[in-house]
Each structure stands twice: as C-alpha cells, then as structure tokens.
Short mmCIF file of C-alpha atoms and ligand atoms in Angstrom, two decimals:
data_model
loop_
_atom_site.label_atom_id
_atom_site.label_comp_id
_atom_site.label_asym_id
_atom_site.label_seq_id
_atom_site.Cartn_x
_atom_site.Cartn_y
_atom_site.Cartn_z
CA MET A 715 53.23 87.63 83.58
CA PRO A 716 55.14 86.51 80.37
CA SER A 717 57.23 83.25 81.05
CA TYR A 718 60.66 84.96 80.47
CA LEU A 719 60.07 86.82 83.79
CA ASP A 720 59.66 83.76 85.78
CA PRO A 721 62.45 82.50 88.12
CA LEU A 722 65.08 80.02 86.91
CA SER A 723 63.87 76.49 87.38
CA LEU A 724 66.28 74.73 89.82
CA GLU A 725 67.66 72.97 86.93
CA GLN A 726 68.52 76.09 85.37
CA ALA A 727 70.08 77.53 88.11
CA ALA A 728 72.21 74.40 88.82
CA LEU A 729 73.39 74.88 85.37
CA ALA A 730 74.34 78.49 85.48
CA ARG A 731 76.16 77.54 88.91
CA GLN A 732 78.07 74.99 86.92
CA TRP A 733 79.03 77.47 84.06
CA ARG A 734 80.26 79.89 86.70
CA HIS A 735 82.56 77.31 88.41
CA ASP A 736 83.89 75.92 85.10
CA LEU A 737 84.71 79.66 84.32
CA HIS A 738 86.22 80.53 87.89
CA ALA A 739 88.60 77.61 87.57
CA HIS A 740 89.70 78.41 84.27
CA PRO A 741 90.56 82.08 84.73
CA GLU A 742 92.25 84.21 81.94
CA LEU A 743 93.63 87.65 81.84
CA GLY A 744 92.54 90.47 79.47
CA TYR A 745 92.70 89.63 75.84
CA GLN A 746 93.94 85.88 76.59
CA GLU A 747 90.43 84.83 77.54
CA HIS A 748 90.84 82.17 74.57
CA ARG A 749 89.24 79.11 76.46
CA THR A 750 86.49 81.45 78.37
CA SER A 751 85.17 82.72 74.95
CA ALA A 752 85.35 79.36 73.21
CA ALA A 753 83.33 78.12 76.36
CA ILE A 754 80.90 81.02 76.16
CA ALA A 755 80.53 80.52 72.14
CA ALA A 756 79.99 76.99 72.49
CA LEU A 757 77.09 77.36 75.29
CA LEU A 758 75.43 80.39 72.97
CA GLU A 759 75.34 78.14 70.10
CA GLY A 760 73.71 75.31 71.89
CA PHE A 761 70.92 77.80 72.62
CA GLY A 762 70.32 78.34 68.87
CA LEU A 763 71.66 81.83 68.81
CA SER A 764 73.54 83.40 66.21
CA VAL A 765 77.21 83.65 67.54
CA THR A 766 79.98 86.12 66.31
CA ARG A 767 83.45 85.60 67.85
CA GLY A 768 86.55 87.69 67.52
CA LEU A 769 85.10 91.20 68.18
CA GLY A 770 87.62 93.12 70.12
CA GLY A 771 90.09 90.37 70.05
CA THR A 772 88.34 87.40 72.49
CA GLY A 773 85.06 89.05 72.50
CA VAL A 774 81.66 87.36 71.73
CA VAL A 775 78.28 88.62 70.65
CA ALA A 776 75.33 86.33 70.55
CA THR A 777 72.20 87.35 68.72
CA LEU A 778 68.56 86.47 69.44
CA THR A 779 66.04 87.37 67.00
CA ARG A 780 62.27 86.86 67.33
CA GLY A 781 59.44 88.59 65.86
CA ALA A 782 59.18 92.33 65.97
CA GLY A 783 60.56 94.59 68.76
CA PRO A 784 63.59 96.96 69.19
CA ALA A 785 67.15 95.75 69.70
CA ILE A 786 68.89 96.04 73.16
CA GLY A 787 72.32 95.03 74.10
CA LEU A 788 73.38 93.30 77.54
CA ARG A 789 76.87 93.09 78.63
CA ALA A 790 79.15 90.94 80.48
CA ASP A 791 82.80 91.19 81.20
CA ILE A 792 84.62 88.19 80.87
CA ASP A 793 88.29 88.72 82.13
CA ALA A 794 90.18 87.67 85.48
CA LEU A 795 92.69 89.49 87.20
CA PRO A 796 96.63 88.73 88.01
CA VAL A 797 95.90 87.55 91.69
CA GLN A 798 97.02 84.32 93.30
CA GLU A 799 93.78 83.02 94.82
CA THR A 800 93.86 81.92 98.37
CA GLY A 801 90.25 80.40 98.86
CA ASN A 802 90.15 76.99 98.92
CA ALA A 803 86.66 76.26 97.03
CA ALA A 804 86.50 73.10 94.90
CA HIS A 805 85.97 75.76 92.10
CA ALA A 806 89.11 77.55 92.98
CA SER A 807 91.42 78.94 90.20
CA THR A 808 93.58 76.26 88.51
CA HIS A 809 95.81 78.87 87.06
CA PRO A 810 98.56 80.14 89.12
CA GLY A 811 98.55 83.81 89.54
CA CYS A 812 95.44 84.36 88.05
CA MET A 813 91.73 84.41 89.45
CA HIS A 814 88.42 85.92 89.00
CA ALA A 815 88.53 88.30 92.09
CA CYS A 816 86.04 90.53 90.46
CA GLY A 817 82.99 88.54 89.78
CA HIS A 818 83.15 88.65 86.08
CA ASP A 819 82.62 84.69 85.74
CA GLY A 820 79.48 85.69 87.85
CA HIS A 821 78.41 88.42 85.41
CA SER A 822 79.38 86.05 82.54
CA ALA A 823 76.98 83.15 84.35
CA ILE A 824 74.04 85.60 84.50
CA LEU A 825 74.33 86.72 81.03
CA LEU A 826 74.58 83.02 79.76
CA ALA A 827 71.23 82.15 81.67
CA THR A 828 69.45 85.19 80.48
CA ALA A 829 70.31 84.30 77.02
CA GLN A 830 68.98 80.77 77.56
CA HIS A 831 66.40 81.79 79.56
CA LEU A 832 65.08 84.54 76.69
CA SER A 833 65.72 82.07 73.99
CA GLN A 834 63.45 79.06 75.40
CA ALA A 835 60.44 81.59 76.13
CA SER A 836 57.92 81.54 73.37
CA ASP A 837 56.21 84.85 74.35
CA PHE A 838 59.36 86.80 74.07
CA SER A 839 59.42 89.12 70.88
CA GLY A 840 62.31 91.18 69.85
CA GLN A 841 66.03 91.46 69.43
CA VAL A 842 69.05 90.97 72.13
CA HIS A 843 72.47 91.14 71.50
CA PHE A 844 74.49 89.51 74.45
CA ILE A 845 77.87 90.96 74.67
CA PHE A 846 80.65 89.08 76.33
CA GLN A 847 83.64 91.51 76.68
CA PRO A 848 87.39 91.00 77.02
CA ALA A 849 89.60 92.81 79.17
CA GLU A 850 87.48 95.22 81.32
CA GLU A 851 90.26 95.45 84.02
CA THR A 852 92.61 97.48 82.25
CA GLY A 853 92.49 96.70 78.69
CA ALA A 854 89.64 98.91 77.65
CA GLY A 855 87.91 95.50 76.07
CA ALA A 856 84.71 97.70 75.28
CA ARG A 857 86.49 100.41 73.12
CA ARG A 858 88.20 97.63 71.10
CA MET A 859 84.66 96.05 70.65
CA ILE A 860 83.27 99.25 69.75
CA GLU A 861 86.36 100.07 67.17
CA ASP A 862 85.55 96.75 65.58
CA GLY A 863 82.22 97.75 64.89
CA LEU A 864 80.07 96.65 67.80
CA PHE A 865 77.05 99.41 67.49
CA GLU A 866 77.28 99.09 63.15
CA ARG A 867 77.30 95.17 63.00
CA PHE A 868 74.71 95.15 65.81
CA PRO A 869 72.77 98.31 66.27
CA MET A 870 71.16 98.59 69.40
CA GLN A 871 68.57 101.23 71.05
CA ALA A 872 70.03 100.68 74.64
CA VAL A 873 72.74 98.94 76.46
CA TYR A 874 72.49 97.61 79.82
CA GLY A 875 75.19 95.94 82.20
CA LEU A 876 75.68 95.20 85.86
CA HIS A 877 78.19 94.55 88.79
CA ASN A 878 78.00 92.56 91.68
CA TRP A 879 78.55 95.04 94.55
CA PRO A 880 80.10 93.82 97.86
CA GLY A 881 78.64 96.23 100.74
CA LEU A 882 75.31 96.03 99.19
CA PRO A 883 73.03 93.58 100.74
CA GLN A 884 71.95 90.64 98.39
CA GLY A 885 68.61 91.35 97.20
CA GLN A 886 68.97 95.22 96.87
CA VAL A 887 69.94 97.13 93.64
CA ALA A 888 71.63 100.47 92.96
CA VAL A 889 71.29 102.69 90.16
CA ASN A 890 71.74 106.50 89.29
CA PRO A 891 69.99 108.59 86.76
CA GLY A 892 73.95 109.83 86.22
CA ALA A 893 77.46 109.04 87.19
CA MET A 894 77.77 105.45 88.45
CA MET A 895 81.53 105.25 88.57
CA ALA A 896 84.57 107.89 87.84
CA SER A 897 86.85 108.29 85.16
CA GLN A 898 90.48 107.29 85.69
CA ASP A 899 93.13 108.97 84.09
CA THR A 900 96.94 108.54 84.77
CA PHE A 901 99.93 110.95 85.18
CA GLU A 902 103.68 111.04 85.33
CA ILE A 903 105.72 114.02 86.07
CA VAL A 904 109.51 113.71 85.50
CA ILE A 905 111.34 116.59 87.23
CA GLU A 906 114.62 117.19 86.05
CA GLY A 907 117.12 118.85 88.07
CA SER A 908 121.08 118.34 88.43
CA GLY A 909 122.73 115.48 89.85
CA ALA A 910 125.57 116.40 92.50
CA HIS A 911 127.50 115.05 95.40
CA ALA A 912 125.02 115.22 98.46
CA ALA A 913 127.88 117.01 100.67
CA MET A 914 127.59 120.01 97.51
CA PRO A 915 123.79 120.59 97.01
CA GLU A 916 124.73 124.08 95.64
CA ARG A 917 126.76 122.57 92.73
CA GLY A 918 123.40 120.84 91.47
CA ASN A 919 119.69 121.27 91.47
CA ASP A 920 118.09 118.76 93.58
CA PRO A 921 114.89 117.29 91.91
CA VAL A 922 113.81 115.46 95.17
CA VAL A 923 112.96 118.67 96.61
CA VAL A 924 111.07 119.95 93.93
CA ALA A 925 109.16 116.67 93.83
CA THR A 926 108.24 117.06 97.53
CA GLN A 927 106.70 120.42 96.61
CA MET A 928 104.91 118.94 93.79
CA VAL A 929 103.16 116.20 95.99
CA SER A 930 102.00 118.87 98.43
CA SER A 931 100.82 121.42 95.60
CA LEU A 932 99.13 118.67 93.65
CA HIS A 933 97.21 117.82 96.62
CA THR A 934 95.59 121.39 96.62
CA LEU A 935 93.95 121.11 93.41
CA VAL A 936 91.07 119.23 94.39
CA SER A 937 90.84 120.91 97.94
CA ARG A 938 91.20 124.49 96.42
CA ARG A 939 90.57 124.47 92.93
CA VAL A 940 87.39 122.26 92.77
CA SER A 941 84.50 122.86 94.17
CA PRO A 942 83.44 121.00 97.34
CA LEU A 943 80.19 119.87 95.58
CA ASP A 944 82.01 118.11 92.65
CA ALA A 945 83.67 114.73 93.42
CA ALA A 946 87.34 114.45 92.45
CA VAL A 947 90.57 112.40 94.00
CA LEU A 948 94.12 112.91 93.12
CA SER A 949 96.70 110.32 94.41
CA VAL A 950 100.41 110.36 94.08
CA THR A 951 100.99 106.86 94.03
CA MET A 952 104.82 106.38 93.05
CA ILE A 953 107.97 108.55 93.60
CA GLU A 954 111.03 107.48 92.13
CA ALA A 955 114.35 109.22 92.90
CA GLY A 956 117.82 108.31 93.68
CA THR A 957 120.42 105.52 93.81
CA ALA A 958 122.56 106.07 96.78
CA TYR A 959 122.85 107.90 100.05
CA ASN A 960 125.30 110.32 99.07
CA ILE A 961 124.16 111.11 95.62
CA ILE A 962 121.53 114.06 94.58
CA PRO A 963 119.90 112.51 91.98
CA HIS A 964 119.45 114.00 88.47
CA THR A 965 115.66 113.18 88.10
CA ALA A 966 112.61 112.48 90.21
CA THR A 967 109.53 110.85 88.89
CA LEU A 968 106.04 111.21 90.29
CA ARG A 969 103.21 109.07 88.97
CA GLY A 970 99.63 108.88 90.16
CA THR A 971 96.08 109.02 89.17
CA VAL A 972 93.23 111.30 88.87
CA ARG A 973 89.42 110.24 89.08
CA CYS A 974 86.00 112.48 88.82
CA LEU A 975 82.35 111.88 88.40
CA ALA A 976 81.91 114.57 85.80
CA PRO A 977 83.46 115.39 82.31
CA ALA A 978 83.86 118.86 82.79
CA VAL A 979 85.80 118.60 86.18
CA ARG A 980 87.76 115.71 84.57
CA GLU A 981 88.97 118.01 81.74
CA ARG A 982 89.63 120.78 84.24
CA MET A 983 91.80 118.43 86.43
CA ARG A 984 93.81 117.61 83.30
CA GLU A 985 94.68 121.17 82.63
CA MET A 986 95.26 121.79 85.99
CA VAL A 987 97.90 118.89 86.60
CA THR A 988 99.53 119.65 83.39
CA THR A 989 100.14 123.49 84.03
CA LEU A 990 101.36 122.81 87.67
CA GLY A 991 103.57 119.83 86.58
CA GLU A 992 105.10 121.93 83.88
CA THR A 993 105.48 125.15 85.83
CA LEU A 994 105.97 124.65 89.30
CA PRO A 995 109.74 123.37 88.62
CA GLN A 996 110.66 126.40 86.91
CA ALA A 997 110.47 128.43 90.36
CA PHE A 998 112.98 125.98 91.30
CA ALA A 999 115.15 126.32 88.11
CA ALA A 1000 114.28 122.90 87.07
CA ARG A 1001 112.43 121.58 84.34
CA ALA A 1002 109.51 119.02 84.01
CA THR A 1003 107.87 116.85 81.42
CA VAL A 1004 104.13 116.04 82.08
CA HIS A 1005 102.67 112.68 80.61
CA TYR A 1006 98.79 112.71 81.24
CA ARG A 1007 96.94 109.72 79.76
CA GLU A 1008 93.33 109.36 79.64
CA GLY A 1009 91.91 106.11 80.77
CA TYR A 1010 88.21 105.22 81.01
CA PRO A 1011 85.71 108.03 80.89
CA VAL A 1012 83.12 108.53 83.36
CA THR A 1013 80.64 105.67 83.62
CA LEU A 1014 77.35 108.02 82.75
CA ASN A 1015 74.05 106.50 82.94
CA ASP A 1016 71.01 107.71 80.50
CA PRO A 1017 68.46 108.87 83.15
CA ALA A 1018 65.67 107.35 81.13
CA CYS A 1019 67.33 104.12 80.86
CA ALA A 1020 68.44 104.11 84.74
CA ALA A 1021 64.87 104.83 85.60
CA ARG A 1022 63.69 101.68 83.52
CA VAL A 1023 66.03 99.79 85.56
CA ARG A 1024 64.71 101.52 88.88
CA GLU A 1025 61.11 100.53 87.63
CA VAL A 1026 61.89 96.70 86.85
CA ALA A 1027 64.01 96.28 90.09
CA THR A 1028 61.17 98.00 92.07
CA ALA A 1029 58.59 95.51 90.88
CA LEU A 1030 60.78 92.71 91.72
CA LEU A 1031 62.28 93.95 94.86
CA SER A 1032 59.94 96.71 96.33
CA GLU A 1033 61.04 99.88 96.54
CA HIS A 1034 62.90 99.92 99.65
CA ASN A 1035 65.53 97.42 98.16
CA VAL A 1036 66.28 99.86 95.34
CA GLN A 1037 68.65 102.57 95.95
CA TRP A 1038 68.43 105.44 93.55
CA ALA A 1039 70.53 108.57 92.82
CA GLY A 1040 72.87 107.11 95.75
CA ASN A 1041 76.73 107.88 95.86
CA ALA A 1042 78.66 106.98 92.71
CA SER A 1043 81.66 104.98 93.04
CA MET A 1044 85.24 106.49 92.51
CA ALA A 1045 86.62 103.39 90.98
CA SER A 1046 86.22 103.16 87.09
CA GLU A 1047 84.67 100.87 84.56
CA ASP A 1048 84.88 100.65 80.72
CA PHE A 1049 81.30 100.11 80.37
CA ALA A 1050 81.67 103.85 80.23
CA TYR A 1051 82.75 103.61 76.43
CA LEU A 1052 79.64 101.81 75.56
CA LEU A 1053 77.51 104.25 77.37
CA GLN A 1054 79.33 107.18 75.45
CA ALA A 1055 78.37 105.52 72.13
CA CYS A 1056 74.80 104.31 72.89
CA PRO A 1057 72.00 105.06 75.78
CA GLY A 1058 72.11 102.78 78.47
CA ALA A 1059 72.42 101.95 82.19
CA TYR A 1060 74.71 100.35 84.42
CA PHE A 1061 73.68 98.95 87.90
CA TRP A 1062 74.99 97.31 90.87
CA LEU A 1063 73.39 93.90 92.35
CA GLY A 1064 73.89 93.76 96.00
CA ALA A 1065 76.46 90.87 96.86
CA ASP A 1066 76.53 90.65 100.41
CA GLY A 1067 74.55 87.30 101.76
CA ALA A 1068 74.38 85.97 105.20
CA GLU A 1069 77.88 86.58 104.96
CA ALA A 1070 79.55 89.73 103.83
CA SER A 1071 81.39 89.27 100.85
CA ARG A 1072 84.86 89.80 100.49
CA PRO A 1073 85.71 92.81 98.78
CA LEU A 1074 86.31 92.90 94.94
CA HIS A 1075 89.72 92.12 93.68
CA HIS A 1076 90.40 90.27 97.54
CA PRO A 1077 92.68 86.92 97.01
CA ALA A 1078 89.75 85.09 98.90
CA TYR A 1079 86.78 86.51 96.77
CA ASP A 1080 84.65 84.49 95.37
CA PHE A 1081 81.35 85.39 93.36
CA ASN A 1082 78.20 84.77 95.44
CA ASP A 1083 76.14 82.26 93.17
CA GLU A 1084 72.80 83.27 94.88
CA LEU A 1085 72.82 86.53 92.78
CA ILE A 1086 72.61 84.71 89.61
CA GLY A 1087 68.74 84.16 89.57
CA LEU A 1088 67.90 87.80 90.44
CA GLY A 1089 70.75 88.96 87.90
CA VAL A 1090 68.68 86.90 85.24
CA ARG A 1091 65.24 88.45 86.17
CA LEU A 1092 66.34 91.92 86.18
CA LEU A 1093 68.32 91.74 82.81
CA CYS A 1094 65.12 89.69 81.41
CA GLY A 1095 62.87 92.37 82.85
CA VAL A 1096 64.84 95.26 81.32
CA VAL A 1097 64.56 93.76 77.94
CA GLY A 1098 60.96 92.67 78.26
CA SER A 1099 60.05 96.39 79.09
CA TYR A 1100 60.88 97.17 75.51
CA GLN A 1101 58.32 94.71 74.14
CA LEU A 1102 56.12 96.10 71.85
NI1 NI B 1442 84.76 94.10 87.52
#
C-alpha cells in the first residue's frame, strides 16, 4: 500500500486539530477571510508547495507537482457564518457574532492535512491543486474563483470536495452518481394595488388580498405542475405590507425561495413562478413585478467521479458504510459551480460520533475532530486512484 494511504500519525493528527481550533477561534465571513487565508497560505508554503493567493478575493490555491500523473483539484471552503457561538469550548469563537457553524474550519484542516500528507509521501506522483475557497455560504466564492481563472491557471482533470454531515454516523460516507444538493433561487413579487381607507375598500384595490391568493397559488405549482417523482420545494418566507390598522396599503411584497434537484425542473419553476406572479394580479385589476434571481445551481456529481469516491470509501470503510445513490439534500452548495465547469464529485462525511452532532448552522455546533483522519484518507485515496 502506498505510504500516502497510511493513517495520519498521532503528531500529524494533533497538528491538524490545532489548525482547526485556531481557525475556529478566528472565524471570518465570506470575502473577509484575510487572517484565515494568510494562515492557510503560510502552512501550505511550509509544506513546500507553490502557493497562489487572492484568487476570488481571499481564495488560496496550492499546487503539489511531483513526477507524471494527471492533475486533480481538491476543494475546501473557508468562510464562517454570522452566528453568535453559544458553545464553551476552549477554541470557541473570539469574534462576536461570527462562528464556524458549518464546519468549514474542519474542511480546511482536512485539506491542509491532506496537502501535508501528500507532500511528505515520496511514493506519490502526479499533480494536486488544493483549493481553499472563500464565501461558500452566500457569496458564490467558487464562481468568483472560476471567474478569476481557476481552471485556466490550474487545469485539472477532476475536482472533489466534501462536507461533514450531521445525521450520518461517523465512519460513513454518502455519495450520489447525480444530484447531491439542490439549486437555490430567490423570488420577489411586488404587487401594486391602490391604497385606501380600511373603511372604504371599494375606493382602492387591496394588494393584501391579492398577496394571499398569490401564496396559495404559488403552493400549487409544486403539487400540481411538477411530477411527484421530481423534487422541488417552494417556500414563501416573507410577506410585507401595510403600516396601520386603518389603511389598505398600496403595495404588498412576497419573497421566497425555490429549490430543485434537476436543471430542467429548475428552469420550469422559474417560468411558472414568473408567469403566475405577473398574471394572477391582473385578475384582480392589480399589477405585479417579479424579480427572479438565480442562485446556486444543482450540485450534480459526475457519475464516474462519484463511483471513484464510492470505490475508495468502500475499500477504506467496507460496503455497508457507504451510502450510494441515496437522498440528496434540498439545501444548496456553491461547489455546484465547480461541477458545472469540471467533472468531479462532492460527498458527505458522517459527523455523528458517540454523541450526535448539532445541526449545521446551530449556535452550539462544533466540527467533530475525529473526522479529520478519515477525511484525509478519503481525499488521498481519491487522488491516488489517478496514479499512473
Ligand atoms: Ni457548509
């Protein structure tokens, strides 16, 4: 067995935990990861890698080149969330109102340890680009890295990424030969009626009534117009109208999100929400403007790359610990942009140890350090599977 498939030494594992705790104590929001990216770059330079900073703002790419072999990309996200940490670990956030509530500190530590492990393995041959990506949560940092020339400056045959996954037991992996995460688009519908006195509705045109019809009608799109075998979810999450008990407002605004697991369904939902949003108010002699904004695409794994992850994970963990072609998540992930530009796969690393992990984005969430070793072996295994 090649040495890069060995488990981390105790010393390496302790170091990786230290890096993770340091990142956790100093979380930074998307595109503000200045300390984070400086710390990551310094470590990577220490491993003797060629390091490029500033890609996508605060992104970092480090390249290991040794001998012949295809180039493979491995990606970790590095941003934190605007959440006040309530846990009391020694490494708890020192930045008020900001914390690593999604485990991106852990993903970064896994990728750093992978970079160190591979760069120390004399029997590794090939090229690996270690991609540390900013602003996964809302800022589409992956897209910005692509716009900054990620795939032109660092050509790669495939790209892989992982996310720790509460709800899946530690020691298990889940990967699908297709959709892993949903697309996420947002809409805003501004209904314009005509303001009036609450005592004399006939003198105006009440947009609140139109808004309530709109909410009901929007919710028929998924249940009546999308096949029950296709996944889609529409949520109206905001309704804004009115300023006083006795005034019929002039406008009412609805906002919400649409998530889908297939690009064709996504496109259809966009058309249907836009058409309904624009035309339903006309039946009430009101007008509406629809703003539909495309967010993260569907995270669609390349089937061959997903099968490779499955094979590597099965060899390490045995078949019954690898979930293949299971349910995708209706949450979204900007790794989707990387997968639009390059074949690859995104997989989940079970996070529930002896104690179940808190959910992602929970104020007392803390990445499970026990996952670091397995994460490194999986990424090393995937890269190693390309060895000539
Ligand atoms: Ni995350």
